[in-house]
Short mmCIF file of C-alpha atoms and ligand atoms in Angstrom, two decimals:
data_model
loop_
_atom_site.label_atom_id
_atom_site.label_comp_id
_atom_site.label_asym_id
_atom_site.label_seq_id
_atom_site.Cartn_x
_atom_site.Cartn_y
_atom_site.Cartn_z
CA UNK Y 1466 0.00 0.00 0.00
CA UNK Y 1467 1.30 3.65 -0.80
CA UNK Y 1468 -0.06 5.30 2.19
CA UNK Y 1469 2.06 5.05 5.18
CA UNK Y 1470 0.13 5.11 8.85
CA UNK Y 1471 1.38 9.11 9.28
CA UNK Y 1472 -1.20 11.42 10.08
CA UNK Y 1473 -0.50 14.54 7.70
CA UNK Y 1474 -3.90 16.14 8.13
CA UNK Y 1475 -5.57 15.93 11.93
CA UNK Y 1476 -9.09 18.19 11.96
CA UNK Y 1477 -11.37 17.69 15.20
CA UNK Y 1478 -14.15 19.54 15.93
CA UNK Y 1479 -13.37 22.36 13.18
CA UNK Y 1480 -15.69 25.19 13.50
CA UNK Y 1481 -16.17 28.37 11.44
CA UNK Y 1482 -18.24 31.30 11.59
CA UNK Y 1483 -19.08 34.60 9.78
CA UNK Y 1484 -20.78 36.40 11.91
CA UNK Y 1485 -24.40 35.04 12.92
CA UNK Y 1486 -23.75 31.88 9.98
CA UNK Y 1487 -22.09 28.76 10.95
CA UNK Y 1488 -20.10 27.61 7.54
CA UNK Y 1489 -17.98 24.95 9.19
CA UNK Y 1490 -19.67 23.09 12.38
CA UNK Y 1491 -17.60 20.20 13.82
CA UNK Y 1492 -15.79 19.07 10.79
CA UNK Y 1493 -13.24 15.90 11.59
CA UNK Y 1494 -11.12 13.94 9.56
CA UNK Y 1495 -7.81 12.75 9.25
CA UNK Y 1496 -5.16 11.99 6.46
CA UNK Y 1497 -2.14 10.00 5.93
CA UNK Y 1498 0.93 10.13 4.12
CA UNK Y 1499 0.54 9.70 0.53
CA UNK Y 1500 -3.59 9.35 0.19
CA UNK Y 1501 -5.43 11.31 -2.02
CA UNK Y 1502 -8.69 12.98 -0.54
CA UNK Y 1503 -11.73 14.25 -2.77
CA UNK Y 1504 -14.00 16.90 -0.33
CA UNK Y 1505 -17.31 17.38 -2.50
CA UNK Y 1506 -20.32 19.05 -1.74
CA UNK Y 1507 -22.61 21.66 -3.29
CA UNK Y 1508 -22.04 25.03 -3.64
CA UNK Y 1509 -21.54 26.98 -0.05
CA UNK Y 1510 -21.06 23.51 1.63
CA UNK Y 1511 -17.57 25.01 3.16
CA UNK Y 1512 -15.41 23.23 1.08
CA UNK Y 1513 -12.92 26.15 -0.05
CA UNK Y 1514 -13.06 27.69 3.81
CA UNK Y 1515 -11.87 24.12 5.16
CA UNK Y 1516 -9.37 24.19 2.87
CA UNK Y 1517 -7.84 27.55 3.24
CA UNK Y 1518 -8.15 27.04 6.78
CA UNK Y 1519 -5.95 24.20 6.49
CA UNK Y 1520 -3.46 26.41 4.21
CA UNK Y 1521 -3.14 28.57 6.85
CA UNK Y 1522 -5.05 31.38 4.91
CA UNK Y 1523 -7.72 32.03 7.27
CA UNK Y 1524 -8.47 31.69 10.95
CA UNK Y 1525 -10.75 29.32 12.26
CA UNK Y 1526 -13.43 29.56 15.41
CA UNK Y 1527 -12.23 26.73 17.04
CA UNK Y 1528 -11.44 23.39 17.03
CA UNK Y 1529 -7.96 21.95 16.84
CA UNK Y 1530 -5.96 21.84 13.00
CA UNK Y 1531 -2.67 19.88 12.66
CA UNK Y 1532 -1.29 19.56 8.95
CA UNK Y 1533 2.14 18.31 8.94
CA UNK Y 1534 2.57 18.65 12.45
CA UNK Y 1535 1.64 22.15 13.13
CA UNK Y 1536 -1.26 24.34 13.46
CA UNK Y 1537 -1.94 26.38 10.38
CA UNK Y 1538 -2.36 29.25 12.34
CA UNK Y 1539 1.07 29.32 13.60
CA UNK Y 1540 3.09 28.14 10.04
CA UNK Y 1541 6.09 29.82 9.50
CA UNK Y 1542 7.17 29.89 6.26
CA UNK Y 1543 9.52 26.72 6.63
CA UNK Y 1544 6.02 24.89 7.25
CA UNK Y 1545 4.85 26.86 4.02
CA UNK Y 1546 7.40 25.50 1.75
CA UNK Y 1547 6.19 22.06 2.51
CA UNK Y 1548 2.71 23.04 1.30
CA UNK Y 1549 2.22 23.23 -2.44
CA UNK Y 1550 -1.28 24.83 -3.34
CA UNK Y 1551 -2.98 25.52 -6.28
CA UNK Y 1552 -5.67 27.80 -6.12
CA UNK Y 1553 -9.39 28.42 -8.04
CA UNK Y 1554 -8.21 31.13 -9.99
CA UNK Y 1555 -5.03 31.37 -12.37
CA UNK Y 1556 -3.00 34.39 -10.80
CA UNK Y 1557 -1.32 36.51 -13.42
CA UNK Y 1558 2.02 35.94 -14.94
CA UNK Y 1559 1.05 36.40 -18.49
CA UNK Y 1560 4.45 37.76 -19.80
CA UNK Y 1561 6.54 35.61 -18.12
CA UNK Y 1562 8.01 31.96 -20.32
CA UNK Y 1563 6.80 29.04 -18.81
CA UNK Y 1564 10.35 27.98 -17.91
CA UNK Y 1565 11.62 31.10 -16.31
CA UNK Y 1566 8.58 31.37 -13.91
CA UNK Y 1567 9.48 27.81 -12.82
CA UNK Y 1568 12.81 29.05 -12.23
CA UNK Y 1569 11.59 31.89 -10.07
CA UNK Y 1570 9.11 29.74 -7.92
CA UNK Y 1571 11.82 27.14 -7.14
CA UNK Y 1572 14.32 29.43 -6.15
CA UNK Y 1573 11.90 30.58 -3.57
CA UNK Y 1574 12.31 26.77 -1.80
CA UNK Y 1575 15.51 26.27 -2.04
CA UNK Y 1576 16.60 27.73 1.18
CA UNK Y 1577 13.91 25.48 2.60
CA UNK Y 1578 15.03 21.82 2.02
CA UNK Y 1579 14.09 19.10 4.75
CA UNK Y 1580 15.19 16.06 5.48
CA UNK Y 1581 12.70 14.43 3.34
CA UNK Y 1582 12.25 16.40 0.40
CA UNK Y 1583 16.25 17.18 -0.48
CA UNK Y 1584 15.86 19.83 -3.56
CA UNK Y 1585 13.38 21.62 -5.75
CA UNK Y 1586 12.27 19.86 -8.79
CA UNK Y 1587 14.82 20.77 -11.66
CA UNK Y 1588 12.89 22.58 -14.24
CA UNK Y 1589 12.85 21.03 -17.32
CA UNK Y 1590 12.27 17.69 -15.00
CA UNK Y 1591 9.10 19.10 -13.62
CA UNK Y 1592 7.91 20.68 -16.71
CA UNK Y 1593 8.42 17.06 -18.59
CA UNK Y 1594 6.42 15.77 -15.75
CA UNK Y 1595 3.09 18.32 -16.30
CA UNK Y 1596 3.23 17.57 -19.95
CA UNK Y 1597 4.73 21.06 -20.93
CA UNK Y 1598 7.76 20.47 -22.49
CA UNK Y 1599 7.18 21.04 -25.96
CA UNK Y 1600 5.69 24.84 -24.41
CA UNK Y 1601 8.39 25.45 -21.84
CA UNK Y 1602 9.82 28.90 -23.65
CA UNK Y 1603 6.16 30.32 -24.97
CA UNK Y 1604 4.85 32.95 -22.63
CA UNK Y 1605 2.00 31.78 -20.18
CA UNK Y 1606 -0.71 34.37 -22.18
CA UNK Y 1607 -0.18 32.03 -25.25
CA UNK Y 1608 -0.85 28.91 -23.49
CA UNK Y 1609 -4.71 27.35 -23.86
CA UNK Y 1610 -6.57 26.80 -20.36
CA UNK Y 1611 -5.83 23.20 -20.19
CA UNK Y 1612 -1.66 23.90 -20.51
CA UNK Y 1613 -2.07 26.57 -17.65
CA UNK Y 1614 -3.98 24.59 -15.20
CA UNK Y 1615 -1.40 22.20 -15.71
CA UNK Y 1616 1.57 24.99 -14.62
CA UNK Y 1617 -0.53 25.73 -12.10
CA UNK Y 1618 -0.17 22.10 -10.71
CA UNK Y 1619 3.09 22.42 -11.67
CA UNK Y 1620 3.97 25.43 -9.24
CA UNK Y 1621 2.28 23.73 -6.80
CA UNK Y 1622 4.45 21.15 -7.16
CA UNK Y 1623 8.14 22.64 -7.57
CA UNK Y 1624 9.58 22.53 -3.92
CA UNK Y 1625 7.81 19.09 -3.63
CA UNK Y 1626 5.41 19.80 -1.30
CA UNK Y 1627 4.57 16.61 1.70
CA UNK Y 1628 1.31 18.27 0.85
CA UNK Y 1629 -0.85 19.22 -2.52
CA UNK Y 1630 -3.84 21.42 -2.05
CA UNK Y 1631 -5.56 21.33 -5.22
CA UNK Y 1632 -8.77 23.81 -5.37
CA UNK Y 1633 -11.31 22.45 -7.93
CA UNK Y 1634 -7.81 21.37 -10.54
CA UNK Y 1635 -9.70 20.19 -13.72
CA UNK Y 1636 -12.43 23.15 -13.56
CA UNK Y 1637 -13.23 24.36 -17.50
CA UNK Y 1638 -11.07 21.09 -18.93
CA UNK Y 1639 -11.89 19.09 -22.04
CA UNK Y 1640 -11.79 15.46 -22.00
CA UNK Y 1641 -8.19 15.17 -23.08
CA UNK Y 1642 -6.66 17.62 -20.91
CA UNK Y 1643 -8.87 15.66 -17.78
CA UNK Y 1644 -7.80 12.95 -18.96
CA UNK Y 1645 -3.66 14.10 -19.00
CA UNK Y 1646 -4.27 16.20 -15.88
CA UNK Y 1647 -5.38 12.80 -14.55
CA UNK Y 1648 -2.30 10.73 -15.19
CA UNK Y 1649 -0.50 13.40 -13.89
CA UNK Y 1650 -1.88 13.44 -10.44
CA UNK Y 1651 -2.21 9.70 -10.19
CA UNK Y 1652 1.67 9.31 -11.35
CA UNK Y 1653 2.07 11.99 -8.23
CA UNK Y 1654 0.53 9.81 -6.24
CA UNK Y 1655 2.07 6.75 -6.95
CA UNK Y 1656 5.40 7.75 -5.78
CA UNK Y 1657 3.63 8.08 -2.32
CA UNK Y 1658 5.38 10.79 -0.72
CA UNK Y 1659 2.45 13.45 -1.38
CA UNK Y 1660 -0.46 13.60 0.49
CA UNK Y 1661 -2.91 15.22 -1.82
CA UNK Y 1662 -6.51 17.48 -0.75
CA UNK Y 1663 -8.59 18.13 -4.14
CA UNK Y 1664 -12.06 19.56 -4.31
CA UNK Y 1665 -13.93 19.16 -7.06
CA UNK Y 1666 -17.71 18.94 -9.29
CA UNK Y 1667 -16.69 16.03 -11.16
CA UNK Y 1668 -17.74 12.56 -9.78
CA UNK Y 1669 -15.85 10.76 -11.87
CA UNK Y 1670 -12.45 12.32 -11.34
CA UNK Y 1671 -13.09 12.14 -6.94
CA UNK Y 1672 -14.17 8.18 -8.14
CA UNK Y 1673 -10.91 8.10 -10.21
CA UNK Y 1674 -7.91 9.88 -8.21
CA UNK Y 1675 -9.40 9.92 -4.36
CA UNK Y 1676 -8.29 6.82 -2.10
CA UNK Y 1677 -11.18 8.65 -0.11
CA UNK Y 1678 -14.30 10.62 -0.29
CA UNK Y 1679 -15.38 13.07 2.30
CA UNK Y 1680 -18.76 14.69 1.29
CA UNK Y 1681 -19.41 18.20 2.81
CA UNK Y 1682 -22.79 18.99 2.99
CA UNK Y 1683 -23.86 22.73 4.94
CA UNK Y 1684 -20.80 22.48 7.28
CA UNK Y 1685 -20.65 19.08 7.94
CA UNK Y 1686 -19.63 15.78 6.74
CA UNK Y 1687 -22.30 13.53 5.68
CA UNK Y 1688 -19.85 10.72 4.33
CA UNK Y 1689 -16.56 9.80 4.36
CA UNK Y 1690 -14.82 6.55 2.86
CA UNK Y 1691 -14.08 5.04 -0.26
CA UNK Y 1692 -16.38 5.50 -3.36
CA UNK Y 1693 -17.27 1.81 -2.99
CA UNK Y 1694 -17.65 2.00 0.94
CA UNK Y 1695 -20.01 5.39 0.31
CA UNK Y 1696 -21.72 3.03 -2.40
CA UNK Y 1697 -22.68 0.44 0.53
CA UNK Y 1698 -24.04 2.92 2.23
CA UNK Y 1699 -26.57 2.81 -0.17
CA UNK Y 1700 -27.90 -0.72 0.43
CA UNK Y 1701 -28.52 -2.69 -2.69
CA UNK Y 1702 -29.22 -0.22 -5.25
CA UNK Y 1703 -28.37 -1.12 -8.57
CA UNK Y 1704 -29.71 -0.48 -12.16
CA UNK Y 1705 -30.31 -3.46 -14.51
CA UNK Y 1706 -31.37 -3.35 -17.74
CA UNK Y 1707 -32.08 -5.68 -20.93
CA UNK Y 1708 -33.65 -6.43 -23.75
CA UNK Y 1709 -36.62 -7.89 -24.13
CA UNK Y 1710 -38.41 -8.57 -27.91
CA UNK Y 1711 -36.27 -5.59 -29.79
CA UNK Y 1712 -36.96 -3.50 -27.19
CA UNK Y 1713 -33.76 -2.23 -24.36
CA UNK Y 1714 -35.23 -1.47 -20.69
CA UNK Y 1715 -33.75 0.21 -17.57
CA UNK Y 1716 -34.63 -0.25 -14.15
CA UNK Y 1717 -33.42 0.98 -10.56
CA UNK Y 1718 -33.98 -1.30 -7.76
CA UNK Y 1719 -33.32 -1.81 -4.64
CA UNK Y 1720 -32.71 -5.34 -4.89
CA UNK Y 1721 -31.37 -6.10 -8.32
CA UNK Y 1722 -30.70 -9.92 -7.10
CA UNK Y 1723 -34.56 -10.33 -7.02
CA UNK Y 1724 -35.37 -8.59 -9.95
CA UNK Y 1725 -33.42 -10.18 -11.99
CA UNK Y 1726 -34.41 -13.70 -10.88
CA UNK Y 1727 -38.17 -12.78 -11.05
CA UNK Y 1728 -37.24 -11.50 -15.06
CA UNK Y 1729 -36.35 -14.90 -15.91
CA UNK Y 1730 -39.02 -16.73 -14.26
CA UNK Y 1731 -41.50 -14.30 -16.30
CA UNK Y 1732 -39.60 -13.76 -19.78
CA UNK Y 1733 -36.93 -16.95 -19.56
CA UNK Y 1734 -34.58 -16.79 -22.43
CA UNK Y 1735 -36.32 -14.17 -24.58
CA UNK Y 1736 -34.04 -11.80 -22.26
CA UNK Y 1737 -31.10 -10.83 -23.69
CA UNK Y 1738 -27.99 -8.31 -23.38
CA UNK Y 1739 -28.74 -7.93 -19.37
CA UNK Y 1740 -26.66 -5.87 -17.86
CA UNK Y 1741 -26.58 -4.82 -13.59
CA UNK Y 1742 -24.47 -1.71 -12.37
CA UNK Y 1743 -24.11 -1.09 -8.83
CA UNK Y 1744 -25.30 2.60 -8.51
CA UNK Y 1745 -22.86 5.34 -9.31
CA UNK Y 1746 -21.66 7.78 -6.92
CA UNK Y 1747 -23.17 10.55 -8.78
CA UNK Y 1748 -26.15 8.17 -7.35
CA UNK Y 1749 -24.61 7.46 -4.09
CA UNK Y 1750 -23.68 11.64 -3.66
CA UNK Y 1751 -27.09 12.32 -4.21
CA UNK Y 1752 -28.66 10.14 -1.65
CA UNK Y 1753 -26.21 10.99 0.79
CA UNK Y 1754 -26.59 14.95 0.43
CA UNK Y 1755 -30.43 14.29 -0.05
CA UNK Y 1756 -30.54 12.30 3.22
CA UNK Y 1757 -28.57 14.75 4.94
CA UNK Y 1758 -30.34 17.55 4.28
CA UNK Y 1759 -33.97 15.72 5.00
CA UNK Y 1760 -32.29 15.21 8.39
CA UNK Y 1761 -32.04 11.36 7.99
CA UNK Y 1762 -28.21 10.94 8.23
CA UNK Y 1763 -26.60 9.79 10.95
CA UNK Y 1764 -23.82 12.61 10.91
CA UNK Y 1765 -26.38 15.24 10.63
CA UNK Y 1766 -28.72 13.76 12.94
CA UNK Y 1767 -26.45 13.38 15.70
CA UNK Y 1768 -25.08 16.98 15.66
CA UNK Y 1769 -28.35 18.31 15.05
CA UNK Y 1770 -29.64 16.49 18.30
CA UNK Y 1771 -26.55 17.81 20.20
CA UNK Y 1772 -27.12 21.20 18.77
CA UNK Y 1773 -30.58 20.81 20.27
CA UNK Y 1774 -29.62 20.00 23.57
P1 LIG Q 1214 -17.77 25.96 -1.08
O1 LIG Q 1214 -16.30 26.08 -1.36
O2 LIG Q 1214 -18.16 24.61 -0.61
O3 LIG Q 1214 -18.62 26.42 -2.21
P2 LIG Q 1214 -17.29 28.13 0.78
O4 LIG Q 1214 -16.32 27.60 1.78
O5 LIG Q 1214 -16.77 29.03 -0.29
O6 LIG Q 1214 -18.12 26.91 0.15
O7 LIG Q 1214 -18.44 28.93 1.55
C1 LIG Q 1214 -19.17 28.39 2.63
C2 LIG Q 1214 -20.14 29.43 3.15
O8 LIG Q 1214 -19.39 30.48 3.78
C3 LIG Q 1214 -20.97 30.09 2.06
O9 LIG Q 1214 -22.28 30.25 2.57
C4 LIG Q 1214 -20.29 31.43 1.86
O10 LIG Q 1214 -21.23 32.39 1.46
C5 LIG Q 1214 -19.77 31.73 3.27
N1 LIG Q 1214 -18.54 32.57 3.24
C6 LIG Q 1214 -17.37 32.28 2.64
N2 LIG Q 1214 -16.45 33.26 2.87
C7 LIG Q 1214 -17.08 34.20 3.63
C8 LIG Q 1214 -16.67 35.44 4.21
N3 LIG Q 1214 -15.44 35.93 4.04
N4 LIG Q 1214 -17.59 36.11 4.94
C9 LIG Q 1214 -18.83 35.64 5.11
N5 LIG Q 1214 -19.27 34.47 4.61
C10 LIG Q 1214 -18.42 33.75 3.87
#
């Protein structure tokens, strides 16, 4: 297994508020060295205020924050150069050659080496690694918004951060660069060294790159686990379909097991091309957040009772 049993992210009982609005209420969660984490959940759930929390960008209410040993409140900037983030919006270097501005952002870590992570990447290395090499001496203004995410990542990346916030990475991608910006982080991943913290829209790409799934739902977390463990929390649900006399059907069911059995003791072998998929987590997100904001979740039940009390 990549991940080691080092606790790189500790969170308990994380609480934020803006004025009268609670945004974060008693968010927990841990993670180790080397996993990649997916935080989804709909607009406003808190997911870019947990994260620049743990960046050290903004203060929280209370609870305790370790990342990498230390409370991001109190980071100094050798903690810093540990961190590699990548934020929403692409800051502004237009004029500069994708090469040189690599060369400025790694000079900024070399003073910082530590014992684990010896040296800066070496440029061309890096940019080789993001898929840039071919671009390395255009200006960043004449690169498409694919090629620019991907120096983004790749700033991120140059003092080889312990730890790789990514803030919604693949945002405005086609399928190609996804799929390239995709290799990229899983080939990041693979060494094992990096714990990665991505939000993101796209189900597929948390279902893809995350070892785990935490789901963020109006300040709290309604899930948290594998794709396939949120799946089970889901019990049964599948989706079967068929064809049946030239004609294809679909059906979700709660107990695909049964209804499959109970299709061929009605139709027998005039059933062809069947097919059963476990629900997908754009089904399983859906439930969850739906449950959780009905009030039926566990998580949300049993701060909601406590909030009561
Ligand atoms: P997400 O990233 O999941 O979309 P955010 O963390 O950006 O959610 O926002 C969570 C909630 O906090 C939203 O309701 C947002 O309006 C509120 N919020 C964010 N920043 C501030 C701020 N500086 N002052 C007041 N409210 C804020």
């Amino acid at each position: 297994m990549r991940t080691s049993e080092e606790v790189v992210i500790d969170v308990d009982g994380l609480r934020m508020r803006y004025g009268a609005a609670d945004v974060l209420r008693d968010v927990t969660f841990q993670a180790r060295r080397g996993e990649v984490l997916a935080l989804l959940g709909p607009n406003g759930a808190g997911k870019t205020t947990t994260i620049e929390i743990l960046e050290g960008f903004r203060m929280r209410s209370a609870g305790r924050v370790e990342v990498l040993g230390t409370d991001p409140a109190h980071g100094d900037e050798h903690w810093r150069a540990r961190l590699g983030i990548v934020l929403q919006s692409w800051r502004d270097h237009g004029k500069w050659r994708v090469r040189e501005l690599l060369a400025h952002q790694g000079s900024y870590y070399a003073g910082h080496s530590t014992e684990r992570i010896a040296r800066p990447w070496d440029g061309d290395e890096l940019i080789a690694a993001v898929g840039l090499t071919e671009h390395a001496d255009k200006q960043v203004r004449m690169l498409s918004g694919g090629q620019r995410r991907r120096l983004d990542v790749a700033i991120g990346m140059v003092g080889r951060p312990e730890m790789l916030f990514l803030d919604e990475p693949t945002a405005g991608f086609d399928p190609q660069a996804r799929r390239e910006f995709h290799e990229l982080i899983l080939g990041l991943a693979a060494a094992g060294q990096t714990t990665i913290l991505l939000t993101t829209h796209d189900l597929p790409e948390a279902e893809k790159l995350a070892d785990r799934i935490l789901i963020l739902d109006q300040g709290r977390i309604v899930a948290d686990g594998s794709a396939k463990e949120l799946a089970e929390q889901i019990v049964g649900e599948g989706e079967v379909r068929w064809t049946l006399n030239g004609r294809r059907h679909v059906r979700s069911t709660q107990d695909p097991t049964r209804f499959v059995f109970d299709l061929f003791e009605t139709h027998g072998e005039a059933i062809s091309n069947l097919e059963v998929r476990p629900s997908s987590l754009e089904d399983t997100y859906l439930s969850l957040v739906h449950r959780a904001e009905s009030g039926l979740g566990d998580t949300a039940d049993a701060s909601a009772r406590k909030e009561a009390v």
